[in-house]
């Protein structure tokens, strides 16, 4: 499906929408014929709304979720936008968060959505997804190798349930998942956090060019099929509990 427009403030944004096929598993209490699906906002990596993110969005739709990946860079090169995005991530506010909330509202209001929404993010998007968890409207958040604020317990107060996946070989180290586990436990937020010993950063995204795989592995950013598939299994179990119920 080509990218679609959605309202953001007085203007509009662009994003990739993936709609479940008729054969996908419908949300609880609905039928495939009714076409009402839980919504999931997909937050892209630092490189932007790439073909890889579109494929991950398609995977959510294949599992029965109305998935929408907004382009937080507005069609611009990631080189021009990445610094500002990380500044907003550190501050916990800014145009990116406005765009994400607008995307959630637009998705939830669609006739083919049940009105219940979750959020999932990868890399930089994982950090954004985590900070969306305490915000009104999200029933569940999936964080995949995203950063965790130093003051995680304060930042995540009131968060929805969180499922998170990290790689032990990630150059970011083990502090983020350890900090997240400690904060969510203290806050009594339902969560499932797992660190994969053989995985590094970016382990859920298959390389666009297989020839680059050795270089990605050397940088501890290679695709790890076993870890990726186990992560997806945990995500879908967690989403079923929190979005389909």
PDB file of C-alpha atoms in Angstrom:
ATOM      1  CA  UNK A   1       0.000   0.000   0.000  1.00  0.00           C
ATOM      2  CA  UNK A   2       1.354   3.492  -0.797  1.00  0.00           C
ATOM      3  CA  UNK A   3       1.988   5.944   2.009  1.00  0.00           C
ATOM      4  CA  UNK A   4      -1.060   7.772   3.356  1.00  0.00           C
ATOM      5  CA  UNK A   5      -1.622  11.201   4.919  1.00  0.00           C
ATOM      6  CA  UNK A   6      -2.896  11.828   8.425  1.00  0.00           C
ATOM      7  CA  UNK A   7      -3.653  15.087  10.286  1.00  0.00           C
ATOM      8  CA  UNK A   8      -0.977  16.584  12.524  1.00  0.00           C
ATOM      9  CA  UNK A   9      -1.961  19.873  14.131  1.00  0.00           C
ATOM     10  CA  UNK A  10      -2.861  22.345  11.392  1.00  0.00           C
ATOM     11  CA  UNK A  11      -1.013  20.323   8.785  1.00  0.00           C
ATOM     12  CA  UNK A  12      -0.515  16.719   7.815  1.00  0.00           C
ATOM     13  CA  UNK A  13       2.018  13.940   8.019  1.00  0.00           C
ATOM     14  CA  UNK A  14       2.836  10.893   5.938  1.00  0.00           C
ATOM     15  CA  UNK A  15       3.121   7.286   6.950  1.00  0.00           C
ATOM     16  CA  UNK A  16       2.851   3.669   5.882  1.00  0.00           C
ATOM     17  CA  UNK A  17      -0.411   1.859   6.659  1.00  0.00           C
ATOM     18  CA  UNK A  18      -0.662  -1.945   6.655  1.00  0.00           C
ATOM     19  CA  UNK A  19      -4.174  -3.415   6.846  1.00  0.00           C
ATOM     20  CA  UNK A  20      -4.787  -7.061   7.864  1.00  0.00           C
ATOM     21  CA  UNK A  21      -5.904  -9.399   5.121  1.00  0.00           C
ATOM     22  CA  UNK A  22      -9.283 -11.099   5.355  1.00  0.00           C
ATOM     23  CA  UNK A  23      -7.640 -14.271   6.590  1.00  0.00           C
ATOM     24  CA  UNK A  24      -5.819 -12.645   9.511  1.00  0.00           C
ATOM     25  CA  UNK A  25      -6.919 -13.476  13.056  1.00  0.00           C
ATOM     26  CA  UNK A  26      -9.539 -10.879  14.089  1.00  0.00           C
ATOM     27  CA  UNK A  27      -9.640  -9.056  17.393  1.00  0.00           C
ATOM     28  CA  UNK A  28     -11.580 -10.641  20.241  1.00  0.00           C
ATOM     29  CA  UNK A  29     -15.316 -10.037  19.914  1.00  0.00           C
ATOM     30  CA  UNK A  30     -15.136  -9.242  16.196  1.00  0.00           C
ATOM     31  CA  UNK A  31     -15.141 -11.190  12.946  1.00  0.00           C
ATOM     32  CA  UNK A  32     -12.927 -10.834   9.917  1.00  0.00           C
ATOM     33  CA  UNK A  33     -16.006  -9.727   7.999  1.00  0.00           C
ATOM     34  CA  UNK A  34     -16.553  -6.807  10.393  1.00  0.00           C
ATOM     35  CA  UNK A  35     -12.946  -5.784   9.813  1.00  0.00           C
ATOM     36  CA  UNK A  36     -12.256  -4.213  13.197  1.00  0.00           C
ATOM     37  CA  UNK A  37      -8.646  -4.596  14.292  1.00  0.00           C
ATOM     38  CA  UNK A  38      -6.558  -3.347  17.219  1.00  0.00           C
ATOM     39  CA  UNK A  39      -4.215  -0.582  16.089  1.00  0.00           C
ATOM     40  CA  UNK A  40      -0.422  -0.442  16.486  1.00  0.00           C
ATOM     41  CA  UNK A  41       1.723   2.638  15.913  1.00  0.00           C
ATOM     42  CA  UNK A  42       5.116   1.562  14.549  1.00  0.00           C
ATOM     43  CA  UNK A  43       8.048   3.890  15.288  1.00  0.00           C
ATOM     44  CA  UNK A  44      10.964   3.691  12.893  1.00  0.00           C
ATOM     45  CA  UNK A  45      14.678   3.437  13.522  1.00  0.00           C
ATOM     46  CA  UNK A  46      17.177   6.276  13.300  1.00  0.00           C
ATOM     47  CA  UNK A  47      17.462   5.697   9.539  1.00  0.00           C
ATOM     48  CA  UNK A  48      13.814   6.668   9.070  1.00  0.00           C
ATOM     49  CA  UNK A  49      10.819   5.004   7.416  1.00  0.00           C
ATOM     50  CA  UNK A  50      12.813   2.445   5.446  1.00  0.00           C
ATOM     51  CA  UNK A  51      11.656  -0.593   3.478  1.00  0.00           C
ATOM     52  CA  UNK A  52      12.729  -2.688   6.472  1.00  0.00           C
ATOM     53  CA  UNK A  53      10.321  -0.832   8.751  1.00  0.00           C
ATOM     54  CA  UNK A  54       7.571  -1.259   6.169  1.00  0.00           C
ATOM     55  CA  UNK A  55       8.200  -5.017   6.203  1.00  0.00           C
ATOM     56  CA  UNK A  56       7.973  -5.096   9.998  1.00  0.00           C
ATOM     57  CA  UNK A  57       4.730  -3.125   9.757  1.00  0.00           C
ATOM     58  CA  UNK A  58       3.414  -5.678   7.255  1.00  0.00           C
ATOM     59  CA  UNK A  59       4.261  -8.439   9.715  1.00  0.00           C
ATOM     60  CA  UNK A  60       2.057  -6.844  12.362  1.00  0.00           C
ATOM     61  CA  UNK A  61      -0.800  -6.596   9.855  1.00  0.00           C
ATOM     62  CA  UNK A  62      -0.366 -10.255   8.927  1.00  0.00           C
ATOM     63  CA  UNK A  63      -0.877 -11.062  12.611  1.00  0.00           C
ATOM     64  CA  UNK A  64      -4.175  -9.167  12.707  1.00  0.00           C
ATOM     65  CA  UNK A  65      -3.194  -5.640  13.712  1.00  0.00           C
ATOM     66  CA  UNK A  66      -3.963  -2.415  11.887  1.00  0.00           C
ATOM     67  CA  UNK A  67      -0.401  -1.121  11.763  1.00  0.00           C
ATOM     68  CA  UNK A  68       0.693   2.422  10.949  1.00  0.00           C
ATOM     69  CA  UNK A  69       4.278   3.693  10.744  1.00  0.00           C
ATOM     70  CA  UNK A  70       4.390   7.512  10.682  1.00  0.00           C
ATOM     71  CA  UNK A  71       7.358   9.183   9.010  1.00  0.00           C
ATOM     72  CA  UNK A  72       8.820  11.308  11.808  1.00  0.00           C
ATOM     73  CA  UNK A  73      11.286  12.855   9.339  1.00  0.00           C
ATOM     74  CA  UNK A  74       8.613  14.227   7.005  1.00  0.00           C
ATOM     75  CA  UNK A  75      10.180  12.686   3.923  1.00  0.00           C
ATOM     76  CA  UNK A  76      13.571  14.283   4.608  1.00  0.00           C
ATOM     77  CA  UNK A  77      16.891  12.461   4.781  1.00  0.00           C
ATOM     78  CA  UNK A  78      17.734  10.973   8.158  1.00  0.00           C
ATOM     79  CA  UNK A  79      21.039  12.859   7.995  1.00  0.00           C
ATOM     80  CA  UNK A  80      19.105  16.141   8.300  1.00  0.00           C
ATOM     81  CA  UNK A  81      16.730  14.929  11.016  1.00  0.00           C
ATOM     82  CA  UNK A  82      18.470  12.437  13.256  1.00  0.00           C
ATOM     83  CA  UNK A  83      20.058  14.964  15.605  1.00  0.00           C
ATOM     84  CA  UNK A  84      16.777  16.750  16.275  1.00  0.00           C
ATOM     85  CA  UNK A  85      15.012  13.417  16.808  1.00  0.00           C
ATOM     86  CA  UNK A  86      17.463  12.330  19.492  1.00  0.00           C
ATOM     87  CA  UNK A  87      17.243  15.739  21.155  1.00  0.00           C
ATOM     88  CA  UNK A  88      13.466  15.311  21.395  1.00  0.00           C
ATOM     89  CA  UNK A  89      13.914  11.795  22.685  1.00  0.00           C
ATOM     90  CA  UNK A  90      16.200  13.052  25.442  1.00  0.00           C
ATOM     91  CA  UNK A  91      13.816  15.890  26.319  1.00  0.00           C
ATOM     92  CA  UNK A  92      10.706  13.720  26.155  1.00  0.00           C
ATOM     93  CA  UNK A  93       8.856  16.311  24.115  1.00  0.00           C
ATOM     94  CA  UNK A  94       8.758  17.915  20.680  1.00  0.00           C
ATOM     95  CA  UNK A  95       7.206  17.585  17.214  1.00  0.00           C
ATOM     96  CA  UNK A  96       7.929  13.840  17.038  1.00  0.00           C
ATOM     97  CA  UNK A  97       5.769  13.174  20.091  1.00  0.00           C
ATOM     98  CA  UNK A  98       3.025  15.374  18.641  1.00  0.00           C
ATOM     99  CA  UNK A  99       3.159  13.367  15.409  1.00  0.00           C
ATOM    100  CA  UNK A 100       3.001  10.084  17.305  1.00  0.00           C
ATOM    101  CA  UNK A 101      -0.035  11.132  19.327  1.00  0.00           C
ATOM    102  CA  UNK A 102      -1.737  12.369  16.166  1.00  0.00           C
ATOM    103  CA  UNK A 103      -0.968   9.046  14.484  1.00  0.00           C
ATOM    104  CA  UNK A 104      -2.473   7.158  17.425  1.00  0.00           C
ATOM    105  CA  UNK A 105      -5.633   9.287  17.416  1.00  0.00           C
ATOM    106  CA  UNK A 106      -6.040   8.952  13.644  1.00  0.00           C
ATOM    107  CA  UNK A 107      -5.520   5.183  13.779  1.00  0.00           C
ATOM    108  CA  UNK A 108      -7.922   4.663  16.712  1.00  0.00           C
ATOM    109  CA  UNK A 109     -10.655   6.703  14.996  1.00  0.00           C
ATOM    110  CA  UNK A 110     -10.625   4.617  11.799  1.00  0.00           C
ATOM    111  CA  UNK A 111     -13.715   2.485  11.202  1.00  0.00           C
ATOM    112  CA  UNK A 112     -11.530  -0.591  10.749  1.00  0.00           C
ATOM    113  CA  UNK A 113      -9.907  -0.125  14.186  1.00  0.00           C
ATOM    114  CA  UNK A 114     -11.347  -1.331  17.483  1.00  0.00           C
ATOM    115  CA  UNK A 115     -10.186   1.922  19.072  1.00  0.00           C
ATOM    116  CA  UNK A 116      -7.618   0.109  21.187  1.00  0.00           C
ATOM    117  CA  UNK A 117      -4.004   0.901  20.309  1.00  0.00           C
ATOM    118  CA  UNK A 118      -0.476  -0.158  21.145  1.00  0.00           C
ATOM    119  CA  UNK A 119       2.953   1.086  20.131  1.00  0.00           C
ATOM    120  CA  UNK A 120       6.123  -0.655  18.969  1.00  0.00           C
ATOM    121  CA  UNK A 121       9.524   0.828  18.202  1.00  0.00           C
ATOM    122  CA  UNK A 122      12.934  -0.279  16.990  1.00  0.00           C
ATOM    123  CA  UNK A 123      16.324   1.259  17.841  1.00  0.00           C
ATOM    124  CA  UNK A 124      15.640   5.010  18.245  1.00  0.00           C
ATOM    125  CA  UNK A 125      11.962   4.150  17.837  1.00  0.00           C
ATOM    126  CA  UNK A 126      12.238   1.805  20.803  1.00  0.00           C
ATOM    127  CA  UNK A 127      13.189   4.767  22.960  1.00  0.00           C
ATOM    128  CA  UNK A 128      10.204   6.730  21.671  1.00  0.00           C
ATOM    129  CA  UNK A 129       7.887   3.743  22.223  1.00  0.00           C
ATOM    130  CA  UNK A 130       9.023   3.490  25.833  1.00  0.00           C
ATOM    131  CA  UNK A 131       8.274   7.155  26.475  1.00  0.00           C
ATOM    132  CA  UNK A 132       4.852   6.701  24.865  1.00  0.00           C
ATOM    133  CA  UNK A 133       4.021   3.977  27.409  1.00  0.00           C
ATOM    134  CA  UNK A 134       2.938   6.401  30.172  1.00  0.00           C
ATOM    135  CA  UNK A 135       0.958   8.558  27.750  1.00  0.00           C
ATOM    136  CA  UNK A 136      -2.791   8.327  27.531  1.00  0.00           C
ATOM    137  CA  UNK A 137      -4.273   6.043  24.909  1.00  0.00           C
ATOM    138  CA  UNK A 138      -1.701   3.264  24.587  1.00  0.00           C
ATOM    139  CA  UNK A 139      -2.674  -0.136  26.003  1.00  0.00           C
ATOM    140  CA  UNK A 140       0.717  -1.795  25.474  1.00  0.00           C
ATOM    141  CA  UNK A 141       4.242  -0.890  24.349  1.00  0.00           C
ATOM    142  CA  UNK A 142       6.928  -2.982  22.657  1.00  0.00           C
ATOM    143  CA  UNK A 143      10.486  -1.694  23.054  1.00  0.00           C
ATOM    144  CA  UNK A 144      13.169  -3.230  20.886  1.00  0.00           C
ATOM    145  CA  UNK A 145      16.761  -2.283  21.766  1.00  0.00           C
ATOM    146  CA  UNK A 146      15.757   1.286  22.601  1.00  0.00           C
ATOM    147  CA  UNK A 147      17.452   3.502  25.171  1.00  0.00           C
ATOM    148  CA  UNK A 148      16.049   3.901  28.684  1.00  0.00           C
ATOM    149  CA  UNK A 149      16.100   7.235  30.593  1.00  0.00           C
ATOM    150  CA  UNK A 150      18.418   7.506  33.571  1.00  0.00           C
ATOM    151  CA  UNK A 151      15.396   8.523  35.674  1.00  0.00           C
ATOM    152  CA  UNK A 152      13.336   5.629  34.337  1.00  0.00           C
ATOM    153  CA  UNK A 153      11.163   5.214  37.427  1.00  0.00           C
ATOM    154  CA  UNK A 154      10.039   8.844  37.244  1.00  0.00           C
ATOM    155  CA  UNK A 155       9.705   8.891  33.452  1.00  0.00           C
ATOM    156  CA  UNK A 156       7.631   5.698  33.310  1.00  0.00           C
ATOM    157  CA  UNK A 157       5.187   6.329  36.151  1.00  0.00           C
ATOM    158  CA  UNK A 158       1.725   5.264  34.994  1.00  0.00           C
ATOM    159  CA  UNK A 159       3.076   3.261  32.046  1.00  0.00           C
ATOM    160  CA  UNK A 160       1.034   0.641  30.212  1.00  0.00           C
ATOM    161  CA  UNK A 161       2.374  -2.961  30.089  1.00  0.00           C
ATOM    162  CA  UNK A 162       5.771  -3.218  28.365  1.00  0.00           C
ATOM    163  CA  UNK A 163       7.447  -6.037  26.422  1.00  0.00           C
ATOM    164  CA  UNK A 164      11.105  -5.337  25.640  1.00  0.00           C
ATOM    165  CA  UNK A 165      13.924  -7.121  23.821  1.00  0.00           C
ATOM    166  CA  UNK A 166      17.668  -6.409  23.935  1.00  0.00           C
ATOM    167  CA  UNK A 167      20.902  -8.003  22.742  1.00  0.00           C
ATOM    168  CA  UNK A 168      23.704  -8.755  25.194  1.00  0.00           C
ATOM    169  CA  UNK A 169      26.267  -7.882  22.480  1.00  0.00           C
ATOM    170  CA  UNK A 170      24.709  -4.457  21.879  1.00  0.00           C
ATOM    171  CA  UNK A 171      27.347  -1.720  22.154  1.00  0.00           C
ATOM    172  CA  UNK A 172      24.876   0.197  24.334  1.00  0.00           C
ATOM    173  CA  UNK A 173      25.606  -2.381  27.026  1.00  0.00           C
ATOM    174  CA  UNK A 174      23.302  -4.032  29.527  1.00  0.00           C
ATOM    175  CA  UNK A 175      22.465  -0.927  31.561  1.00  0.00           C
ATOM    176  CA  UNK A 176      19.279  -0.061  29.567  1.00  0.00           C
ATOM    177  CA  UNK A 177      17.466  -3.393  30.117  1.00  0.00           C
ATOM    178  CA  UNK A 178      18.665  -3.564  33.728  1.00  0.00           C
ATOM    179  CA  UNK A 179      17.410  -0.029  34.366  1.00  0.00           C
ATOM    180  CA  UNK A 180      14.092  -0.810  32.682  1.00  0.00           C
ATOM    181  CA  UNK A 181      13.568  -4.021  34.669  1.00  0.00           C
ATOM    182  CA  UNK A 182      14.264  -2.229  37.932  1.00  0.00           C
ATOM    183  CA  UNK A 183      11.945   0.694  37.145  1.00  0.00           C
ATOM    184  CA  UNK A 184       8.978  -1.359  35.911  1.00  0.00           C
ATOM    185  CA  UNK A 185       9.273  -3.730  38.854  1.00  0.00           C
ATOM    186  CA  UNK A 186       9.265  -0.822  41.303  1.00  0.00           C
ATOM    187  CA  UNK A 187       6.268   0.717  39.519  1.00  0.00           C
ATOM    188  CA  UNK A 188       4.462  -2.652  39.428  1.00  0.00           C
ATOM    189  CA  UNK A 189       3.953  -2.332  35.673  1.00  0.00           C
ATOM    190  CA  UNK A 190       3.328  -5.692  33.935  1.00  0.00           C
ATOM    191  CA  UNK A 191       6.357  -6.415  31.778  1.00  0.00           C
ATOM    192  CA  UNK A 192       8.370  -8.998  29.866  1.00  0.00           C
ATOM    193  CA  UNK A 193      12.018  -8.051  29.358  1.00  0.00           C
ATOM    194  CA  UNK A 194      14.507 -10.411  27.747  1.00  0.00           C
ATOM    195  CA  UNK A 195      18.171 -10.070  26.822  1.00  0.00           C
ATOM    196  CA  UNK A 196      19.459 -12.376  24.067  1.00  0.00           C
ATOM    197  CA  UNK A 197      23.085 -13.487  24.720  1.00  0.00           C
ATOM    198  CA  UNK A 198      24.096 -13.925  21.057  1.00  0.00           C
ATOM    199  CA  UNK A 199      22.332 -10.819  19.673  1.00  0.00           C
ATOM    200  CA  UNK A 200      23.585  -7.283  19.209  1.00  0.00           C
ATOM    201  CA  UNK A 201      21.835  -4.074  18.225  1.00  0.00           C
ATOM    202  CA  UNK A 202      19.386  -4.025  15.288  1.00  0.00           C
ATOM    203  CA  UNK A 203      18.944  -7.801  15.542  1.00  0.00           C
ATOM    204  CA  UNK A 204      15.302  -7.863  14.379  1.00  0.00           C
ATOM    205  CA  UNK A 205      15.897  -6.199  11.016  1.00  0.00           C
ATOM    206  CA  UNK A 206      17.056  -8.279   8.084  1.00  0.00           C
ATOM    207  CA  UNK A 207      19.753  -6.579   5.953  1.00  0.00           C
ATOM    208  CA  UNK A 208      18.581  -5.045   2.689  1.00  0.00           C
ATOM    209  CA  UNK A 209      21.745  -6.267   1.002  1.00  0.00           C
ATOM    210  CA  UNK A 210      22.913  -9.722   2.250  1.00  0.00           C
ATOM    211  CA  UNK A 211      26.462  -8.865   1.216  1.00  0.00           C
ATOM    212  CA  UNK A 212      26.545  -6.288   4.028  1.00  0.00           C
ATOM    213  CA  UNK A 213      25.664  -8.873   6.679  1.00  0.00           C
ATOM    214  CA  UNK A 214      29.304  -9.632   7.671  1.00  0.00           C
ATOM    215  CA  UNK A 215      29.990  -5.927   8.194  1.00  0.00           C
ATOM    216  CA  UNK A 216      26.821  -5.569  10.283  1.00  0.00           C
ATOM    217  CA  UNK A 217      27.829  -8.576  12.384  1.00  0.00           C
ATOM    218  CA  UNK A 218      31.279  -7.103  12.922  1.00  0.00           C
ATOM    219  CA  UNK A 219      29.637  -3.910  14.212  1.00  0.00           C
ATOM    220  CA  UNK A 220      27.361  -6.006  16.471  1.00  0.00           C
ATOM    221  CA  UNK A 221      24.317  -4.859  14.503  1.00  0.00           C
ATOM    222  CA  UNK A 222      23.553  -7.993  12.515  1.00  0.00           C
ATOM    223  CA  UNK A 223      20.242  -9.782  12.074  1.00  0.00           C
ATOM    224  CA  UNK A 224      19.789 -12.691  14.468  1.00  0.00           C
ATOM    225  CA  UNK A 225      16.960 -14.924  13.270  1.00  0.00           C
ATOM    226  CA  UNK A 226      16.579 -16.972  16.442  1.00  0.00           C
ATOM    227  CA  UNK A 227      16.453 -13.914  18.693  1.00  0.00           C
ATOM    228  CA  UNK A 228      14.206 -12.042  16.268  1.00  0.00           C
ATOM    229  CA  UNK A 229      11.670 -14.858  15.986  1.00  0.00           C
ATOM    230  CA  UNK A 230      11.568 -15.396  19.748  1.00  0.00           C
ATOM    231  CA  UNK A 231      11.071 -11.653  20.223  1.00  0.00           C
ATOM    232  CA  UNK A 232       8.150 -11.644  17.783  1.00  0.00           C
ATOM    233  CA  UNK A 233       6.596 -14.604  19.577  1.00  0.00           C
ATOM    234  CA  UNK A 234       6.788 -12.785  22.921  1.00  0.00           C
ATOM    235  CA  UNK A 235       5.468  -9.570  21.378  1.00  0.00           C
ATOM    236  CA  UNK A 236       2.436 -11.257  19.851  1.00  0.00           C
ATOM    237  CA  UNK A 237       1.629 -13.115  23.086  1.00  0.00           C
ATOM    238  CA  UNK A 238       1.899  -9.862  25.027  1.00  0.00           C
ATOM    239  CA  UNK A 239      -0.144  -7.927  22.466  1.00  0.00           C
ATOM    240  CA  UNK A 240      -2.827 -10.622  22.464  1.00  0.00           C
ATOM    241  CA  UNK A 241      -3.165 -10.253  26.233  1.00  0.00           C
ATOM    242  CA  UNK A 242      -3.299  -6.459  26.203  1.00  0.00           C
ATOM    243  CA  UNK A 243      -4.831  -5.452  22.854  1.00  0.00           C
ATOM    244  CA  UNK A 244      -7.223  -8.263  21.996  1.00  0.00           C
ATOM    245  CA  UNK A 245      -8.769  -8.731  25.440  1.00  0.00           C
TER     246      UNK A 245
END
